[in-house]
Short mmCIF file of C-alpha atoms in Angstrom, two decimals:
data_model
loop_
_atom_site.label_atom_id
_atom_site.label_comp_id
_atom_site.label_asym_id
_atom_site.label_seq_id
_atom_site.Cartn_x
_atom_site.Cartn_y
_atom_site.Cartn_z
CA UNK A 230 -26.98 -56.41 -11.99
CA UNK A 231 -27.54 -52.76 -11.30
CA UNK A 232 -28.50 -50.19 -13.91
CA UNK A 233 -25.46 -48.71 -13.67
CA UNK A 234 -23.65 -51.95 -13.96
CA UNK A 235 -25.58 -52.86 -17.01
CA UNK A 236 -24.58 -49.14 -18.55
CA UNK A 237 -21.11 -49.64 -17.92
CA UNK A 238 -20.66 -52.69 -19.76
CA UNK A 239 -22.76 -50.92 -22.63
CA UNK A 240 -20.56 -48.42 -22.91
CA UNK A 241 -17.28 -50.61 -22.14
CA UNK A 242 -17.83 -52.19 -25.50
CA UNK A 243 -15.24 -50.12 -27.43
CA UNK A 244 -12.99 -51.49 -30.32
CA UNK A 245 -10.55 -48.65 -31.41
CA UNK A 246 -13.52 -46.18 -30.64
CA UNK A 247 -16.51 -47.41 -32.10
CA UNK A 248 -19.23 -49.86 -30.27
CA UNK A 249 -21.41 -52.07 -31.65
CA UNK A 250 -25.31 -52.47 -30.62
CA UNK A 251 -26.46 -55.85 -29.76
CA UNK A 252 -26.19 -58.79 -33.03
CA UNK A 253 -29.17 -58.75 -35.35
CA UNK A 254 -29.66 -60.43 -38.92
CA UNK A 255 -25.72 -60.31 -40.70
CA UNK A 256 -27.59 -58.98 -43.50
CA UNK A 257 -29.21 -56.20 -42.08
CA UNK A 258 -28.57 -52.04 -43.48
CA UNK A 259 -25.66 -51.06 -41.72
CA UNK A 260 -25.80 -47.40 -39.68
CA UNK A 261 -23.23 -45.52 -38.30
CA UNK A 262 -24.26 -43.04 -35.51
CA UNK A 263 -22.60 -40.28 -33.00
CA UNK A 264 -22.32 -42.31 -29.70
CA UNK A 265 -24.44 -39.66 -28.33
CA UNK A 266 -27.23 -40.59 -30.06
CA UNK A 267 -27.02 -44.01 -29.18
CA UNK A 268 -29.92 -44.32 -26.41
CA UNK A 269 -32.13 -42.90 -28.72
CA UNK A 270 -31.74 -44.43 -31.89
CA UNK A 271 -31.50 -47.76 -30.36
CA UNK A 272 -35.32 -47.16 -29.06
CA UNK A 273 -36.23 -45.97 -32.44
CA UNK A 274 -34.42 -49.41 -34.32
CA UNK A 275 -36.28 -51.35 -31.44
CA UNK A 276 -39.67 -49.76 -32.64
CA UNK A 277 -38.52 -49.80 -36.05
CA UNK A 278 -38.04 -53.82 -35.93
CA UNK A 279 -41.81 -53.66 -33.70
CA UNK A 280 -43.61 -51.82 -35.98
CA UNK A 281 -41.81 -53.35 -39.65
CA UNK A 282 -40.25 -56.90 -38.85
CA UNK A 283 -37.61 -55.22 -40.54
CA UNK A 284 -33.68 -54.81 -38.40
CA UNK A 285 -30.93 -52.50 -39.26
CA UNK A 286 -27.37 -53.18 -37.41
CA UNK A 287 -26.02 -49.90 -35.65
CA UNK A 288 -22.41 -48.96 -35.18
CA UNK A 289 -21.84 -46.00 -32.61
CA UNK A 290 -18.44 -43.72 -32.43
CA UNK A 291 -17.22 -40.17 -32.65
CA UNK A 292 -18.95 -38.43 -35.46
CA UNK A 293 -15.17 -38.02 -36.73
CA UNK A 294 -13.96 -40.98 -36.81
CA UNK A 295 -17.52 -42.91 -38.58
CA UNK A 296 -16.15 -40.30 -41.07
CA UNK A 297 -12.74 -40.97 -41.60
CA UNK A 298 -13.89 -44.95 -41.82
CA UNK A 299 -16.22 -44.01 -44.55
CA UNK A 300 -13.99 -42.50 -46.54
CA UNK A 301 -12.00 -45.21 -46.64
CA UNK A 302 -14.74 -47.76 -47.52
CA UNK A 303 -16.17 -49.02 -44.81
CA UNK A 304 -19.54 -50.04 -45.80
CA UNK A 305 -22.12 -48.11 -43.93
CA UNK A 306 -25.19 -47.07 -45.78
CA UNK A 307 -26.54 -44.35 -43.69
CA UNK A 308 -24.72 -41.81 -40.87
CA UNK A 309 -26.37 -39.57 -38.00
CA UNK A 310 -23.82 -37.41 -36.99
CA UNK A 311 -24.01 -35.10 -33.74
CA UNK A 312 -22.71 -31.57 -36.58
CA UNK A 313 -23.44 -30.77 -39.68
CA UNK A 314 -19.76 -29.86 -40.51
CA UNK A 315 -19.26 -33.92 -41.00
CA UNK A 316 -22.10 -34.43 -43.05
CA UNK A 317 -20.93 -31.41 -45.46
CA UNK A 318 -17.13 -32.75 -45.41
CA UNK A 319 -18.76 -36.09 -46.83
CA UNK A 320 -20.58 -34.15 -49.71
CA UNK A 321 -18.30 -32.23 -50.82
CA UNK A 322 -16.02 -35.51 -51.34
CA UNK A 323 -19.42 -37.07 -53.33
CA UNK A 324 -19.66 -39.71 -50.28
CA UNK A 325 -23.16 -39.37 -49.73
CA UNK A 326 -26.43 -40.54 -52.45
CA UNK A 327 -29.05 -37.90 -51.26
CA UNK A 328 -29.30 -34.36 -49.42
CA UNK A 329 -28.71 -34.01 -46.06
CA UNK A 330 -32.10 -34.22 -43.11
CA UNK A 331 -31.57 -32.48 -39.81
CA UNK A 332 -32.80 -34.40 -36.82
CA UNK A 333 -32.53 -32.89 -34.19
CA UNK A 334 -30.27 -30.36 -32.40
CA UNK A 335 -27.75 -31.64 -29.53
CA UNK A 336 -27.94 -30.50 -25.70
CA UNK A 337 -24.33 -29.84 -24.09
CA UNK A 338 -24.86 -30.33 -20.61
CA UNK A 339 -22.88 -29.47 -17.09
CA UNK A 340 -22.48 -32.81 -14.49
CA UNK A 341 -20.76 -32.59 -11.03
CA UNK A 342 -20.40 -34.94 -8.45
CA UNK A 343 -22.95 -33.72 -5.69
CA UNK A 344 -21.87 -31.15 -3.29
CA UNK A 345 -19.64 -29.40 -5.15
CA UNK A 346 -21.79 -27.03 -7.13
CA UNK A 347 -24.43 -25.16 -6.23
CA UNK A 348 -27.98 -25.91 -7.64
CA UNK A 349 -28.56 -21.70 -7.75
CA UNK A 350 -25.18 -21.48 -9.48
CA UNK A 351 -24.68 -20.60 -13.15
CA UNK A 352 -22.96 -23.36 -14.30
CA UNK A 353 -20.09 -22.27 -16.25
CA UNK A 354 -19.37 -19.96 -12.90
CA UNK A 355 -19.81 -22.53 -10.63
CA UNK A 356 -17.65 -24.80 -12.34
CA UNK A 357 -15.16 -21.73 -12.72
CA UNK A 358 -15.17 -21.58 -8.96
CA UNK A 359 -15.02 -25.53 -7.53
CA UNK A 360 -11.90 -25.79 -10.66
CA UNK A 361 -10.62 -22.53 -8.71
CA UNK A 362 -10.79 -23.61 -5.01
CA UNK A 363 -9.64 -27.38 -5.48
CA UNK A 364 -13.05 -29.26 -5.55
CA UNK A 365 -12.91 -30.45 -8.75
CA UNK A 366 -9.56 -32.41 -9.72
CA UNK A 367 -10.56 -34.28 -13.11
CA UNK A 368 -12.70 -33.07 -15.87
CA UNK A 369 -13.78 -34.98 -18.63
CA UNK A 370 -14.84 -34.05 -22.25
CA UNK A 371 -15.03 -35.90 -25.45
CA UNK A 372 -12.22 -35.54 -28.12
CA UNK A 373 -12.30 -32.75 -29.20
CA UNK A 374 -10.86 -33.17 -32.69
CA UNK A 375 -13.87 -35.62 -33.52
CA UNK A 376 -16.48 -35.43 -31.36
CA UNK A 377 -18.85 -32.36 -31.70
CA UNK A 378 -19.52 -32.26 -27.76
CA UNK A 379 -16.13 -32.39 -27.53
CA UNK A 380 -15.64 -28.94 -29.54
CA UNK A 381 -18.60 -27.74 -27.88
CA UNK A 382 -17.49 -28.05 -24.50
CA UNK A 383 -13.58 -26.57 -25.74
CA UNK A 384 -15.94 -24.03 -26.69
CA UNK A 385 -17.83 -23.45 -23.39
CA UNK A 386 -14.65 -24.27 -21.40
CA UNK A 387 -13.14 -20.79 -23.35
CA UNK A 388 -15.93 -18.59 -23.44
CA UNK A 389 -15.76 -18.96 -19.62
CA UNK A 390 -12.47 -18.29 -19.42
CA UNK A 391 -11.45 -21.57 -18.07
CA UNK A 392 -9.73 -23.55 -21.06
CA UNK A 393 -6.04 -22.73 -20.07
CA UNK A 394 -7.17 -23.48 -16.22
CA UNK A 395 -8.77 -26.55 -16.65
CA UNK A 396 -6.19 -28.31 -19.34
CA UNK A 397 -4.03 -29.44 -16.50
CA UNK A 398 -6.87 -31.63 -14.70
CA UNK A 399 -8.39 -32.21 -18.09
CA UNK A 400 -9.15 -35.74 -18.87
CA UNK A 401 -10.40 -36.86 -23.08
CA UNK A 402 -12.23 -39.56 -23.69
CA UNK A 403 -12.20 -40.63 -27.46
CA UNK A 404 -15.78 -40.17 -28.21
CA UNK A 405 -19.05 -38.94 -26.04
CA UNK A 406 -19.89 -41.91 -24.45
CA UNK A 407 -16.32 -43.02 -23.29
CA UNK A 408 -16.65 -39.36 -21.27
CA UNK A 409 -20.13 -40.21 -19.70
CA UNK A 410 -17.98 -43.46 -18.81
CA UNK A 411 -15.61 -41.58 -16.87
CA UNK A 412 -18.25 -39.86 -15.02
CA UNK A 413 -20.17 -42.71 -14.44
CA UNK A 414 -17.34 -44.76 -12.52
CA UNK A 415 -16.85 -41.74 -10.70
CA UNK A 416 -12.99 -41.29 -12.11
CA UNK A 417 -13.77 -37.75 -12.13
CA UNK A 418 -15.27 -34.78 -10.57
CA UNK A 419 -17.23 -32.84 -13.39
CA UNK A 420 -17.95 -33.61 -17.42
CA UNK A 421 -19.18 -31.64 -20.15
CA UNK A 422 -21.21 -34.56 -21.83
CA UNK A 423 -24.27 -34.79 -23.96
CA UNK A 424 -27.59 -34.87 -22.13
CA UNK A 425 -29.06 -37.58 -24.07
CA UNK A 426 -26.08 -39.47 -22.99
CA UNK A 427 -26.06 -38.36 -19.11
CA UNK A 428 -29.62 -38.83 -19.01
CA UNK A 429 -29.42 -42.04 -19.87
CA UNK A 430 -26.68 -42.91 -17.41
CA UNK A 431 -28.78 -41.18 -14.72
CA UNK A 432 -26.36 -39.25 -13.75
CA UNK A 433 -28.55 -36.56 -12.33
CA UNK A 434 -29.27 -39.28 -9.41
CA UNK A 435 -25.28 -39.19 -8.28
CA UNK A 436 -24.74 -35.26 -8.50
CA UNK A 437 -25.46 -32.09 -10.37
CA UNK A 438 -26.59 -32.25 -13.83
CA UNK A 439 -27.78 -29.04 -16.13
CA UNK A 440 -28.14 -28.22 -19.88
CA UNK A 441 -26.12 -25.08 -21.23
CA UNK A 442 -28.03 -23.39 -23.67
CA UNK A 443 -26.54 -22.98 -26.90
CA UNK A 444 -24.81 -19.63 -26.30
CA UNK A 445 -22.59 -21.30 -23.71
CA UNK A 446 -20.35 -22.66 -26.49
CA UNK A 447 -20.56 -20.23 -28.94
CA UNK A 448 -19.10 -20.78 -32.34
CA UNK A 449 -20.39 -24.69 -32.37
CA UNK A 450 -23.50 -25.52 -34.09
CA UNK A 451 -24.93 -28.89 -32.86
CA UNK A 452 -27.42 -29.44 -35.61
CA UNK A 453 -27.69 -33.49 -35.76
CA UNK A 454 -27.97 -34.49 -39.18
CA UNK A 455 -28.57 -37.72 -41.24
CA UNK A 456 -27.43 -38.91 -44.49
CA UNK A 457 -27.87 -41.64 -47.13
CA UNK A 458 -24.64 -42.70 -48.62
CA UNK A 459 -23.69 -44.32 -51.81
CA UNK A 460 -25.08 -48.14 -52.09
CA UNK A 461 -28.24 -47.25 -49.91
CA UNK A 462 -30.70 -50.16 -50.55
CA UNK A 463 -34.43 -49.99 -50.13
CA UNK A 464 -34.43 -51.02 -46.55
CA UNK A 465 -31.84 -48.50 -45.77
CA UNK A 466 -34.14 -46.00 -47.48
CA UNK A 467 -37.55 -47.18 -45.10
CA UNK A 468 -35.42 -46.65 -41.94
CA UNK A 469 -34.23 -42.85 -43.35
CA UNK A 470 -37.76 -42.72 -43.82
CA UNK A 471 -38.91 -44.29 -40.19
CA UNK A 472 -36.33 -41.92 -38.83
CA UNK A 473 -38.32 -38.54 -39.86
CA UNK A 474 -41.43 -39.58 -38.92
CA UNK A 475 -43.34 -38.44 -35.67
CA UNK A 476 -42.67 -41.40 -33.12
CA UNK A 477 -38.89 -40.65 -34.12
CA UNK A 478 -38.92 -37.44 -33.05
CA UNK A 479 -41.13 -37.95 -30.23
CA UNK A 480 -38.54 -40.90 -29.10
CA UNK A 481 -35.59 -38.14 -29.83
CA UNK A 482 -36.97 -35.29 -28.07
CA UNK A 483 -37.50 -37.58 -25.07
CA UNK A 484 -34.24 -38.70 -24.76
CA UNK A 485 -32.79 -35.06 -24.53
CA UNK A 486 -32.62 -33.60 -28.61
CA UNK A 487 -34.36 -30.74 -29.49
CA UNK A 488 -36.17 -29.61 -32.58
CA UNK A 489 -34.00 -28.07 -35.05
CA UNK A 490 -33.44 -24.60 -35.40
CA UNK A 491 -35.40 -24.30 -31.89
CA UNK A 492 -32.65 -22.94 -29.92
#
């Protein structure tokens, strides 16, 4: 099986939006994660369970809808979302047992099938242009309504003054990695995706891949952050721990993150 066989049936693994990681101990802390965080954080649980003996079971999905599930009682004990905005909705409803921790900031990023951008291009005008002259015939985003790279790209997709020009070919995918999905298949021409995500894919290897810096989508902060929420055990609480420490942020920044606040 290919690597991008073995991806695709990763990321096939969708019940009403949300994918599972691989089964570990039933009893395990249970995490709920942005699906664009996914390649990373499963490293980290992987080192985690290395370094500890200790497992944690992740659940992956759009940053909205892990938040609409826990407030209505599913029992996750700790959420990484890919905005802050989630994370605040949560407090303000006193669903969460401890302050907010940024992780990380997110990475929008441009792909394209190869050939139909130009690697000297910038990428919001290339894009402009191949959507203009017929070479790109699908886009695909994230929702969005709940996924933060979703609003980010709406976000890009506007301030370049291609939202209303694009919405016909526009294709949504319910969370981040059902769009890097899309692009992997090769259903459609272009994506606005996370880069974690595309990295991970290696979708660089099939076409055109570049980050947008953050004043691409202006408007849409992607500060990642993490939370504790209400019935957090002591396990829960080493992995929160685990996931500020140095080889966490090493294993974040490598898949694509960036240090908060340095964009």
């Amino acid at each position: 099986m290919t690597h991008s066989q073995i991806l695709f049936f990763a990321l096939s693994v969708w019940i009403g939006g949300v994918a599972w990681s691989p089964a570990v101990c039933a009893d395990a802390p249970l995490i709920a994660a942005a699906a664009s965080v996914r390649p990373a954080l499963e490293e980290i649980s992987a080192r985690y369970t290395q370094t500890t003996g200790e497992s944690v079971r992740l659940v992956f999905g759009s940053s909205g809808t892990l938040v609409k599930q826990i407030a209505n009682g599913a029992p996750y004990l700790l959420f990484l979302s890919a905005n802050s905005d989630y994370v605040q909705w949560l407090a303000d409803r006193g669903l969460t047992a401890g302050p907010p921790v940024a992780y990380a900031d997110g990475v929008l990023a441009l792909f394209a099938r190869a050939g139909l951008l130009g690697e000297r291009d910038n990428p919001m005008t290339g894009l402009g242009r191949a959507v203009e002259n017929g070479t790109v015939k699908r886009l695909v985003i994230a929702n969005p309504e709940y996924a933060p790279y979703g609003s980010a790209a709406r976000a890009a997709l506007k301030h370049a003054g291609l939202w209303l020009r694009v919405r016909p070919i526009l294709l949504v995918g319910a969370n981040a990695a059902q769009a890097v999905q899309y692009a992997l298949q090769g259903g459609v021409d272009a994506a606005l995706v996370p880069l974690p995500l595309a990295r991970s894919a290696r979708l660089e290897e099939t076409g055109y891949l570049q980050a947008l810096p953050g004043e691409t989508y202006p408007g849409v902060e992607l500060r990642q952050q993490m939370v504790l929420l209400p019935g957090a055990d002591p396990g829960t609480r080493r992995f929160f721990t685990y996931l500020q420490s140095q080889d966490s942020r090493e294993i974040f920044l490598r898949h694509g993150l960036r240090r908060p606040g340095s964009h």
